[in-house]
């Protein structure tokens, strides 16, 4: 009988989906001491989960490669340095699985963070962290290179008149603007689904800021790194304007400002865990 918790089983299911057929069959042989023969990847995954007694032991197996754990964490919205060693990735994965989930619920419609926290003492930073974990997890899940089942992405997470400002500086500067939930949803989807980008946010205090306002707008700013497969392509800064939807008791996105900078334009800036350049006064202007 498996010794894995339900959270660990869900996590390992995603990790095993990222592995090649050859590595899965080999790992199944290792876990069962070749006592059980499996004939396909579905059987291999079930057997590995059934016979694993210890999550850390399985993560440390040679066939569970460093890049696969890194890719899994990125898909879960967990920022790690691209140069992280495998033991650091294993440690962070175990911390993720053992942590108590934040108070983030999804409504039956698949809407985003429920407004269970909007009480006296409301902390916008807590909402910002919960929102970013939710947003980057479903956004990255659209990337086919992760091999995950795409989560519920679509215009339902945005206000109908949402506006997206997209500024990129790679080989040259480029500015795009989109208005409306459908267009904004599709443009963001193209970045992960078609361009195969992974956005890894820095959710530490130096990479995340959030404020509140008397009008109910909560601007959330986050910085992070952008990856394609194992390559770090550059950094990003993203500001979300969140407004609560009374109808569904959940938060929806009113505007997004996304700034992308390619590796070649950074001039030696450390990209492992980029800090925000936006300060609180700049965010406060968005509330006025």
PDB file of C-alpha atoms in Angstrom:
ATOM      1  CA  UNK A   1       0.000   0.000   0.000  1.00  0.00           C
ATOM      2  CA  UNK A   2       1.274   3.460  -0.880  1.00  0.00           C
ATOM      3  CA  UNK A   3       2.584   5.584   1.958  1.00  0.00           C
ATOM      4  CA  UNK A   4       1.935   8.815   0.040  1.00  0.00           C
ATOM      5  CA  UNK A   5      -0.527  11.470   1.152  1.00  0.00           C
ATOM      6  CA  UNK A   6      -3.211  12.591  -1.268  1.00  0.00           C
ATOM      7  CA  UNK A   7      -1.297  15.824  -1.935  1.00  0.00           C
ATOM      8  CA  UNK A   8       1.872  13.849  -2.699  1.00  0.00           C
ATOM      9  CA  UNK A   9      -0.020  11.499  -5.020  1.00  0.00           C
ATOM     10  CA  UNK A  10      -1.435  14.439  -6.974  1.00  0.00           C
ATOM     11  CA  UNK A  11       2.011  16.025  -7.190  1.00  0.00           C
ATOM     12  CA  UNK A  12       3.721  12.816  -8.290  1.00  0.00           C
ATOM     13  CA  UNK A  13       1.025  12.210 -10.902  1.00  0.00           C
ATOM     14  CA  UNK A  14       2.001  15.512 -12.526  1.00  0.00           C
ATOM     15  CA  UNK A  15       5.725  14.719 -12.247  1.00  0.00           C
ATOM     16  CA  UNK A  16       5.320  11.242 -13.748  1.00  0.00           C
ATOM     17  CA  UNK A  17       3.412  12.752 -16.675  1.00  0.00           C
ATOM     18  CA  UNK A  18       6.540  14.741 -17.530  1.00  0.00           C
ATOM     19  CA  UNK A  19       8.747  11.632 -17.739  1.00  0.00           C
ATOM     20  CA  UNK A  20       9.575   9.594 -20.844  1.00  0.00           C
ATOM     21  CA  UNK A  21       8.158   6.104 -21.308  1.00  0.00           C
ATOM     22  CA  UNK A  22      11.607   4.540 -20.920  1.00  0.00           C
ATOM     23  CA  UNK A  23      12.300   6.313 -17.640  1.00  0.00           C
ATOM     24  CA  UNK A  24       8.842   5.429 -16.300  1.00  0.00           C
ATOM     25  CA  UNK A  25       9.250   1.732 -17.043  1.00  0.00           C
ATOM     26  CA  UNK A  26      12.731   1.741 -15.537  1.00  0.00           C
ATOM     27  CA  UNK A  27      11.512   3.572 -12.429  1.00  0.00           C
ATOM     28  CA  UNK A  28       8.678   1.070 -12.030  1.00  0.00           C
ATOM     29  CA  UNK A  29      11.213  -1.783 -12.128  1.00  0.00           C
ATOM     30  CA  UNK A  30      13.324  -0.030  -9.481  1.00  0.00           C
ATOM     31  CA  UNK A  31      10.422   0.685  -7.129  1.00  0.00           C
ATOM     32  CA  UNK A  32       9.064  -2.885  -7.331  1.00  0.00           C
ATOM     33  CA  UNK A  33      12.469  -4.641  -7.510  1.00  0.00           C
ATOM     34  CA  UNK A  34      11.316  -5.974 -10.902  1.00  0.00           C
ATOM     35  CA  UNK A  35       8.675  -8.085  -9.191  1.00  0.00           C
ATOM     36  CA  UNK A  36       5.835  -6.562 -11.227  1.00  0.00           C
ATOM     37  CA  UNK A  37       5.920  -6.323 -15.013  1.00  0.00           C
ATOM     38  CA  UNK A  38       4.150  -3.343 -16.548  1.00  0.00           C
ATOM     39  CA  UNK A  39       3.355  -2.956 -20.214  1.00  0.00           C
ATOM     40  CA  UNK A  40       2.504   0.725 -20.668  1.00  0.00           C
ATOM     41  CA  UNK A  41       2.960   4.131 -19.081  1.00  0.00           C
ATOM     42  CA  UNK A  42      -0.460   4.075 -17.394  1.00  0.00           C
ATOM     43  CA  UNK A  43       0.367   0.844 -15.568  1.00  0.00           C
ATOM     44  CA  UNK A  44       3.837   2.147 -14.747  1.00  0.00           C
ATOM     45  CA  UNK A  45       2.479   5.324 -13.127  1.00  0.00           C
ATOM     46  CA  UNK A  46      -0.096   3.418 -11.066  1.00  0.00           C
ATOM     47  CA  UNK A  47       2.495   0.881  -9.936  1.00  0.00           C
ATOM     48  CA  UNK A  48       5.015   3.541  -8.940  1.00  0.00           C
ATOM     49  CA  UNK A  49       2.422   5.390  -6.862  1.00  0.00           C
ATOM     50  CA  UNK A  50       1.150   2.176  -5.265  1.00  0.00           C
ATOM     51  CA  UNK A  51       4.567   0.873  -4.219  1.00  0.00           C
ATOM     52  CA  UNK A  52       6.127   4.143  -3.058  1.00  0.00           C
ATOM     53  CA  UNK A  53       6.354   4.414   0.722  1.00  0.00           C
ATOM     54  CA  UNK A  54       8.240   7.702   0.947  1.00  0.00           C
ATOM     55  CA  UNK A  55       7.915  10.854  -1.182  1.00  0.00           C
ATOM     56  CA  UNK A  56      11.482  12.078  -0.655  1.00  0.00           C
ATOM     57  CA  UNK A  57      12.925   8.702  -1.598  1.00  0.00           C
ATOM     58  CA  UNK A  58      11.023   8.727  -4.911  1.00  0.00           C
ATOM     59  CA  UNK A  59      11.987  12.323  -5.708  1.00  0.00           C
ATOM     60  CA  UNK A  60      15.648  11.444  -5.208  1.00  0.00           C
ATOM     61  CA  UNK A  61      15.542   8.544  -7.661  1.00  0.00           C
ATOM     62  CA  UNK A  62      17.938   9.010 -10.569  1.00  0.00           C
ATOM     63  CA  UNK A  63      15.174   8.696 -13.173  1.00  0.00           C
ATOM     64  CA  UNK A  64      13.282  11.611 -11.582  1.00  0.00           C
ATOM     65  CA  UNK A  65      15.590  14.125 -13.164  1.00  0.00           C
ATOM     66  CA  UNK A  66      16.390  17.600 -11.898  1.00  0.00           C
ATOM     67  CA  UNK A  67      14.880  19.342 -14.943  1.00  0.00           C
ATOM     68  CA  UNK A  68      11.582  17.509 -14.482  1.00  0.00           C
ATOM     69  CA  UNK A  69      11.242  18.657 -10.864  1.00  0.00           C
ATOM     70  CA  UNK A  70      12.155  22.212 -11.908  1.00  0.00           C
ATOM     71  CA  UNK A  71       9.515  22.122 -14.642  1.00  0.00           C
ATOM     72  CA  UNK A  72       6.929  20.736 -12.211  1.00  0.00           C
ATOM     73  CA  UNK A  73       7.597  23.514  -9.675  1.00  0.00           C
ATOM     74  CA  UNK A  74       7.409  26.170 -12.391  1.00  0.00           C
ATOM     75  CA  UNK A  75       4.058  24.754 -13.442  1.00  0.00           C
ATOM     76  CA  UNK A  76       2.849  25.071  -9.843  1.00  0.00           C
ATOM     77  CA  UNK A  77       3.894  28.738  -9.775  1.00  0.00           C
ATOM     78  CA  UNK A  78       6.907  28.103  -7.505  1.00  0.00           C
ATOM     79  CA  UNK A  79       9.941  30.245  -8.349  1.00  0.00           C
ATOM     80  CA  UNK A  80      13.337  28.561  -8.205  1.00  0.00           C
ATOM     81  CA  UNK A  81      16.682  29.692  -9.545  1.00  0.00           C
ATOM     82  CA  UNK A  82      17.488  28.021 -12.892  1.00  0.00           C
ATOM     83  CA  UNK A  83      20.811  27.004 -11.343  1.00  0.00           C
ATOM     84  CA  UNK A  84      19.184  25.202  -8.389  1.00  0.00           C
ATOM     85  CA  UNK A  85      20.620  21.775  -7.648  1.00  0.00           C
ATOM     86  CA  UNK A  86      18.368  18.746  -7.479  1.00  0.00           C
ATOM     87  CA  UNK A  87      18.484  18.440  -3.677  1.00  0.00           C
ATOM     88  CA  UNK A  88      17.223  22.047  -3.389  1.00  0.00           C
ATOM     89  CA  UNK A  89      14.361  21.300  -5.779  1.00  0.00           C
ATOM     90  CA  UNK A  90      13.471  18.144  -3.839  1.00  0.00           C
ATOM     91  CA  UNK A  91      13.423  20.101  -0.579  1.00  0.00           C
ATOM     92  CA  UNK A  92      11.182  22.816  -2.055  1.00  0.00           C
ATOM     93  CA  UNK A  93       8.797  20.234  -3.535  1.00  0.00           C
ATOM     94  CA  UNK A  94       8.407  18.512  -0.159  1.00  0.00           C
ATOM     95  CA  UNK A  95       7.793  21.898   1.499  1.00  0.00           C
ATOM     96  CA  UNK A  96       5.127  22.658  -1.098  1.00  0.00           C
ATOM     97  CA  UNK A  97       3.356  19.375  -0.478  1.00  0.00           C
ATOM     98  CA  UNK A  98       3.507  19.613   3.305  1.00  0.00           C
ATOM     99  CA  UNK A  99       2.313  23.226   3.497  1.00  0.00           C
ATOM    100  CA  UNK A 100      -1.253  23.923   4.454  1.00  0.00           C
ATOM    101  CA  UNK A 101      -3.113  25.237   1.437  1.00  0.00           C
ATOM    102  CA  UNK A 102      -3.982  28.924   1.566  1.00  0.00           C
ATOM    103  CA  UNK A 103      -7.614  29.904   1.831  1.00  0.00           C
ATOM    104  CA  UNK A 104      -8.103  29.959  -1.932  1.00  0.00           C
ATOM    105  CA  UNK A 105     -11.235  28.332  -3.212  1.00  0.00           C
ATOM    106  CA  UNK A 106     -12.470  28.000  -6.734  1.00  0.00           C
ATOM    107  CA  UNK A 107     -16.165  28.498  -7.327  1.00  0.00           C
ATOM    108  CA  UNK A 108     -18.092  25.956  -9.374  1.00  0.00           C
ATOM    109  CA  UNK A 109     -17.593  28.326 -12.324  1.00  0.00           C
ATOM    110  CA  UNK A 110     -13.841  28.089 -11.996  1.00  0.00           C
ATOM    111  CA  UNK A 111     -13.524  31.723 -10.937  1.00  0.00           C
ATOM    112  CA  UNK A 112     -10.480  32.875  -9.061  1.00  0.00           C
ATOM    113  CA  UNK A 113      -9.748  33.585  -5.432  1.00  0.00           C
ATOM    114  CA  UNK A 114     -12.880  33.599  -3.299  1.00  0.00           C
ATOM    115  CA  UNK A 115     -13.508  36.628  -1.119  1.00  0.00           C
ATOM    116  CA  UNK A 116     -13.221  34.796   2.188  1.00  0.00           C
ATOM    117  CA  UNK A 117     -10.563  37.231   3.481  1.00  0.00           C
ATOM    118  CA  UNK A 118     -12.233  40.603   2.902  1.00  0.00           C
ATOM    119  CA  UNK A 119     -12.887  41.332   6.551  1.00  0.00           C
ATOM    120  CA  UNK A 120     -11.530  43.739   9.146  1.00  0.00           C
ATOM    121  CA  UNK A 121      -7.748  43.521   8.978  1.00  0.00           C
ATOM    122  CA  UNK A 122      -7.802  42.509   5.309  1.00  0.00           C
ATOM    123  CA  UNK A 123      -4.206  42.054   4.162  1.00  0.00           C
ATOM    124  CA  UNK A 124      -3.738  42.831   0.442  1.00  0.00           C
ATOM    125  CA  UNK A 125      -0.352  41.083   0.450  1.00  0.00           C
ATOM    126  CA  UNK A 126      -1.980  37.780   1.475  1.00  0.00           C
ATOM    127  CA  UNK A 127      -4.497  38.184  -1.327  1.00  0.00           C
ATOM    128  CA  UNK A 128      -1.631  39.048  -3.704  1.00  0.00           C
ATOM    129  CA  UNK A 129       0.270  35.881  -2.817  1.00  0.00           C
ATOM    130  CA  UNK A 130      -2.831  33.692  -3.093  1.00  0.00           C
ATOM    131  CA  UNK A 131      -3.812  35.295  -6.374  1.00  0.00           C
ATOM    132  CA  UNK A 132      -0.338  34.887  -7.914  1.00  0.00           C
ATOM    133  CA  UNK A 133      -0.109  31.228  -6.875  1.00  0.00           C
ATOM    134  CA  UNK A 134      -3.502  30.628  -8.488  1.00  0.00           C
ATOM    135  CA  UNK A 135      -2.915  32.723 -11.627  1.00  0.00           C
ATOM    136  CA  UNK A 136       0.539  31.452 -12.575  1.00  0.00           C
ATOM    137  CA  UNK A 137      -0.433  27.851 -11.903  1.00  0.00           C
ATOM    138  CA  UNK A 138      -3.366  27.906 -14.347  1.00  0.00           C
ATOM    139  CA  UNK A 139      -1.503  30.131 -16.844  1.00  0.00           C
ATOM    140  CA  UNK A 140       1.561  27.870 -16.942  1.00  0.00           C
ATOM    141  CA  UNK A 141      -0.610  24.755 -17.155  1.00  0.00           C
ATOM    142  CA  UNK A 142      -1.580  25.827 -20.675  1.00  0.00           C
ATOM    143  CA  UNK A 143       2.044  25.246 -21.797  1.00  0.00           C
ATOM    144  CA  UNK A 144       2.048  21.875 -23.628  1.00  0.00           C
ATOM    145  CA  UNK A 145       5.730  21.276 -22.804  1.00  0.00           C
ATOM    146  CA  UNK A 146       4.713  20.700 -19.161  1.00  0.00           C
ATOM    147  CA  UNK A 147       2.623  17.712 -20.182  1.00  0.00           C
ATOM    148  CA  UNK A 148      -0.072  18.691 -17.695  1.00  0.00           C
ATOM    149  CA  UNK A 149      -3.815  18.772 -18.065  1.00  0.00           C
ATOM    150  CA  UNK A 150      -4.543  22.462 -18.810  1.00  0.00           C
ATOM    151  CA  UNK A 151      -6.520  24.067 -16.013  1.00  0.00           C
ATOM    152  CA  UNK A 152      -9.573  26.274 -16.396  1.00  0.00           C
ATOM    153  CA  UNK A 153      -8.366  29.312 -18.371  1.00  0.00           C
ATOM    154  CA  UNK A 154     -10.691  31.763 -20.077  1.00  0.00           C
ATOM    155  CA  UNK A 155     -12.396  35.172 -20.168  1.00  0.00           C
ATOM    156  CA  UNK A 156     -14.460  34.326 -17.070  1.00  0.00           C
ATOM    157  CA  UNK A 157     -11.521  35.366 -14.859  1.00  0.00           C
ATOM    158  CA  UNK A 158     -11.506  38.923 -16.267  1.00  0.00           C
ATOM    159  CA  UNK A 159     -13.880  41.881 -16.132  1.00  0.00           C
ATOM    160  CA  UNK A 160     -15.589  42.410 -19.543  1.00  0.00           C
ATOM    161  CA  UNK A 161     -13.727  45.723 -20.091  1.00  0.00           C
ATOM    162  CA  UNK A 162     -10.334  44.455 -18.883  1.00  0.00           C
ATOM    163  CA  UNK A 163      -7.290  46.093 -20.491  1.00  0.00           C
ATOM    164  CA  UNK A 164      -3.887  44.509 -21.166  1.00  0.00           C
ATOM    165  CA  UNK A 165      -0.726  46.572 -21.747  1.00  0.00           C
ATOM    166  CA  UNK A 166       2.054  44.300 -23.019  1.00  0.00           C
ATOM    167  CA  UNK A 167       5.532  45.800 -23.325  1.00  0.00           C
ATOM    168  CA  UNK A 168       8.424  43.637 -24.505  1.00  0.00           C
ATOM    169  CA  UNK A 169      12.073  44.451 -25.007  1.00  0.00           C
ATOM    170  CA  UNK A 170      13.890  41.546 -26.618  1.00  0.00           C
ATOM    171  CA  UNK A 171      15.650  42.338 -29.884  1.00  0.00           C
ATOM    172  CA  UNK A 172      13.590  45.537 -30.148  1.00  0.00           C
ATOM    173  CA  UNK A 173      10.923  47.340 -28.153  1.00  0.00           C
ATOM    174  CA  UNK A 174       7.307  46.401 -28.798  1.00  0.00           C
ATOM    175  CA  UNK A 175       4.083  47.666 -27.226  1.00  0.00           C
ATOM    176  CA  UNK A 176       0.651  46.059 -27.555  1.00  0.00           C
ATOM    177  CA  UNK A 177      -2.733  46.910 -26.036  1.00  0.00           C
ATOM    178  CA  UNK A 178      -5.824  44.715 -25.859  1.00  0.00           C
ATOM    179  CA  UNK A 179      -9.293  45.525 -24.552  1.00  0.00           C
ATOM    180  CA  UNK A 180     -11.968  43.054 -23.501  1.00  0.00           C
ATOM    181  CA  UNK A 181     -11.991  39.737 -21.668  1.00  0.00           C
ATOM    182  CA  UNK A 182     -11.896  37.553 -24.777  1.00  0.00           C
ATOM    183  CA  UNK A 183      -8.953  39.326 -26.465  1.00  0.00           C
ATOM    184  CA  UNK A 184      -6.930  39.675 -23.257  1.00  0.00           C
ATOM    185  CA  UNK A 185      -7.496  36.020 -22.380  1.00  0.00           C
ATOM    186  CA  UNK A 186      -6.419  34.861 -25.857  1.00  0.00           C
ATOM    187  CA  UNK A 187      -3.291  37.072 -25.977  1.00  0.00           C
ATOM    188  CA  UNK A 188      -2.063  35.824 -22.606  1.00  0.00           C
ATOM    189  CA  UNK A 189      -2.911  32.246 -23.566  1.00  0.00           C
ATOM    190  CA  UNK A 190      -0.728  32.542 -26.680  1.00  0.00           C
ATOM    191  CA  UNK A 191       2.339  33.290 -24.542  1.00  0.00           C
ATOM    192  CA  UNK A 192       2.175  29.964 -22.711  1.00  0.00           C
ATOM    193  CA  UNK A 193       0.293  27.686 -25.103  1.00  0.00           C
ATOM    194  CA  UNK A 194       1.836  28.758 -28.425  1.00  0.00           C
ATOM    195  CA  UNK A 195       5.159  30.355 -27.467  1.00  0.00           C
ATOM    196  CA  UNK A 196       5.767  27.688 -24.763  1.00  0.00           C
ATOM    197  CA  UNK A 197       6.826  30.277 -22.170  1.00  0.00           C
ATOM    198  CA  UNK A 198       6.871  29.503 -18.436  1.00  0.00           C
ATOM    199  CA  UNK A 199       6.474  32.393 -16.006  1.00  0.00           C
ATOM    200  CA  UNK A 200       8.096  31.776 -12.616  1.00  0.00           C
ATOM    201  CA  UNK A 201       7.081  34.516 -10.122  1.00  0.00           C
ATOM    202  CA  UNK A 202       9.207  35.686  -7.204  1.00  0.00           C
ATOM    203  CA  UNK A 203       6.661  35.548  -4.373  1.00  0.00           C
ATOM    204  CA  UNK A 204       9.133  36.721  -1.714  1.00  0.00           C
ATOM    205  CA  UNK A 205       8.749  40.205  -0.245  1.00  0.00           C
ATOM    206  CA  UNK A 206      11.227  41.731  -2.705  1.00  0.00           C
ATOM    207  CA  UNK A 207       9.350  40.350  -5.695  1.00  0.00           C
ATOM    208  CA  UNK A 208       5.729  40.958  -4.698  1.00  0.00           C
ATOM    209  CA  UNK A 209       3.795  44.048  -3.599  1.00  0.00           C
ATOM    210  CA  UNK A 210       0.094  44.652  -3.097  1.00  0.00           C
ATOM    211  CA  UNK A 211      -1.989  47.593  -1.908  1.00  0.00           C
ATOM    212  CA  UNK A 212      -5.619  48.371  -1.303  1.00  0.00           C
ATOM    213  CA  UNK A 213      -7.761  51.445  -1.896  1.00  0.00           C
ATOM    214  CA  UNK A 214     -11.028  52.954  -0.654  1.00  0.00           C
ATOM    215  CA  UNK A 215     -12.569  52.117  -4.043  1.00  0.00           C
ATOM    216  CA  UNK A 216     -11.956  48.392  -3.745  1.00  0.00           C
ATOM    217  CA  UNK A 217      -9.191  48.109  -6.354  1.00  0.00           C
ATOM    218  CA  UNK A 218      -6.256  45.949  -5.233  1.00  0.00           C
ATOM    219  CA  UNK A 219      -3.141  46.385  -7.405  1.00  0.00           C
ATOM    220  CA  UNK A 220      -0.747  43.426  -7.188  1.00  0.00           C
ATOM    221  CA  UNK A 221       2.757  43.707  -8.661  1.00  0.00           C
ATOM    222  CA  UNK A 222       5.069  40.720  -9.119  1.00  0.00           C
ATOM    223  CA  UNK A 223       8.442  40.092 -10.754  1.00  0.00           C
ATOM    224  CA  UNK A 224       9.890  36.815 -11.969  1.00  0.00           C
ATOM    225  CA  UNK A 225      11.814  34.894 -14.601  1.00  0.00           C
ATOM    226  CA  UNK A 226      10.695  33.584 -17.983  1.00  0.00           C
ATOM    227  CA  UNK A 227      11.717  30.135 -19.217  1.00  0.00           C
ATOM    228  CA  UNK A 228      11.323  27.888 -22.215  1.00  0.00           C
ATOM    229  CA  UNK A 229      12.167  24.300 -21.295  1.00  0.00           C
ATOM    230  CA  UNK A 230      15.461  24.499 -19.343  1.00  0.00           C
ATOM    231  CA  UNK A 231      16.511  27.900 -20.757  1.00  0.00           C
ATOM    232  CA  UNK A 232      16.002  31.166 -18.861  1.00  0.00           C
ATOM    233  CA  UNK A 233      14.979  33.746 -21.463  1.00  0.00           C
ATOM    234  CA  UNK A 234      14.729  36.857 -19.296  1.00  0.00           C
ATOM    235  CA  UNK A 235      12.620  38.536 -16.624  1.00  0.00           C
ATOM    236  CA  UNK A 236       9.149  40.004 -16.327  1.00  0.00           C
ATOM    237  CA  UNK A 237       7.220  42.465 -14.189  1.00  0.00           C
ATOM    238  CA  UNK A 238       3.461  42.237 -14.050  1.00  0.00           C
ATOM    239  CA  UNK A 239       0.865  44.453 -12.375  1.00  0.00           C
ATOM    240  CA  UNK A 240      -2.681  43.180 -11.910  1.00  0.00           C
ATOM    241  CA  UNK A 241      -5.642  45.327 -10.910  1.00  0.00           C
ATOM    242  CA  UNK A 242      -8.103  43.173  -8.959  1.00  0.00           C
ATOM    243  CA  UNK A 243     -11.696  44.117  -8.154  1.00  0.00           C
ATOM    244  CA  UNK A 244     -14.120  41.953  -6.231  1.00  0.00           C
ATOM    245  CA  UNK A 245     -17.165  40.676  -8.110  1.00  0.00           C
ATOM    246  CA  UNK A 246     -20.156  40.863  -5.720  1.00  0.00           C
ATOM    247  CA  UNK A 247     -22.162  38.583  -7.993  1.00  0.00           C
ATOM    248  CA  UNK A 248     -19.806  35.626  -7.566  1.00  0.00           C
ATOM    249  CA  UNK A 249     -18.025  36.666  -4.351  1.00  0.00           C
ATOM    250  CA  UNK A 250     -14.665  36.346  -6.096  1.00  0.00           C
ATOM    251  CA  UNK A 251     -11.917  38.568  -7.458  1.00  0.00           C
ATOM    252  CA  UNK A 252     -11.610  39.335 -11.168  1.00  0.00           C
ATOM    253  CA  UNK A 253      -8.864  41.040 -13.147  1.00  0.00           C
ATOM    254  CA  UNK A 254      -9.578  44.640 -14.211  1.00  0.00           C
ATOM    255  CA  UNK A 255      -6.255  45.415 -15.883  1.00  0.00           C
ATOM    256  CA  UNK A 256      -2.825  43.882 -16.509  1.00  0.00           C
ATOM    257  CA  UNK A 257       0.447  45.634 -17.276  1.00  0.00           C
ATOM    258  CA  UNK A 258       3.068  43.103 -18.383  1.00  0.00           C
ATOM    259  CA  UNK A 259       6.670  44.095 -19.084  1.00  0.00           C
ATOM    260  CA  UNK A 260       9.016  41.479 -20.571  1.00  0.00           C
ATOM    261  CA  UNK A 261      12.773  41.940 -20.907  1.00  0.00           C
ATOM    262  CA  UNK A 262      14.969  39.494 -22.773  1.00  0.00           C
ATOM    263  CA  UNK A 263      18.228  38.165 -21.339  1.00  0.00           C
ATOM    264  CA  UNK A 264      20.307  40.201 -23.805  1.00  0.00           C
ATOM    265  CA  UNK A 265      18.808  43.510 -22.627  1.00  0.00           C
ATOM    266  CA  UNK A 266      19.509  43.059 -18.915  1.00  0.00           C
ATOM    267  CA  UNK A 267      23.103  44.263 -18.820  1.00  0.00           C
ATOM    268  CA  UNK A 268      24.299  41.842 -16.172  1.00  0.00           C
ATOM    269  CA  UNK A 269      21.234  41.985 -13.905  1.00  0.00           C
ATOM    270  CA  UNK A 270      20.901  38.856 -11.762  1.00  0.00           C
ATOM    271  CA  UNK A 271      17.873  37.027 -13.155  1.00  0.00           C
ATOM    272  CA  UNK A 272      17.588  34.218 -10.599  1.00  0.00           C
ATOM    273  CA  UNK A 273      15.129  36.158  -8.417  1.00  0.00           C
ATOM    274  CA  UNK A 274      14.429  39.605  -9.866  1.00  0.00           C
ATOM    275  CA  UNK A 275      13.160  42.376  -7.598  1.00  0.00           C
ATOM    276  CA  UNK A 276      10.294  44.667  -8.435  1.00  0.00           C
ATOM    277  CA  UNK A 277      11.209  48.069  -9.815  1.00  0.00           C
ATOM    278  CA  UNK A 278       7.734  49.412  -9.017  1.00  0.00           C
ATOM    279  CA  UNK A 279       7.557  51.099  -5.623  1.00  0.00           C
ATOM    280  CA  UNK A 280       4.500  51.552  -3.434  1.00  0.00           C
ATOM    281  CA  UNK A 281       3.854  55.140  -4.541  1.00  0.00           C
ATOM    282  CA  UNK A 282       3.657  54.030  -8.173  1.00  0.00           C
ATOM    283  CA  UNK A 283       1.165  51.324  -7.206  1.00  0.00           C
ATOM    284  CA  UNK A 284      -0.811  53.843  -5.148  1.00  0.00           C
ATOM    285  CA  UNK A 285      -1.288  55.958  -8.298  1.00  0.00           C
ATOM    286  CA  UNK A 286      -3.168  53.045  -9.832  1.00  0.00           C
ATOM    287  CA  UNK A 287      -5.608  53.130  -6.926  1.00  0.00           C
ATOM    288  CA  UNK A 288      -6.499  56.782  -7.425  1.00  0.00           C
TER     289      UNK A 288
END
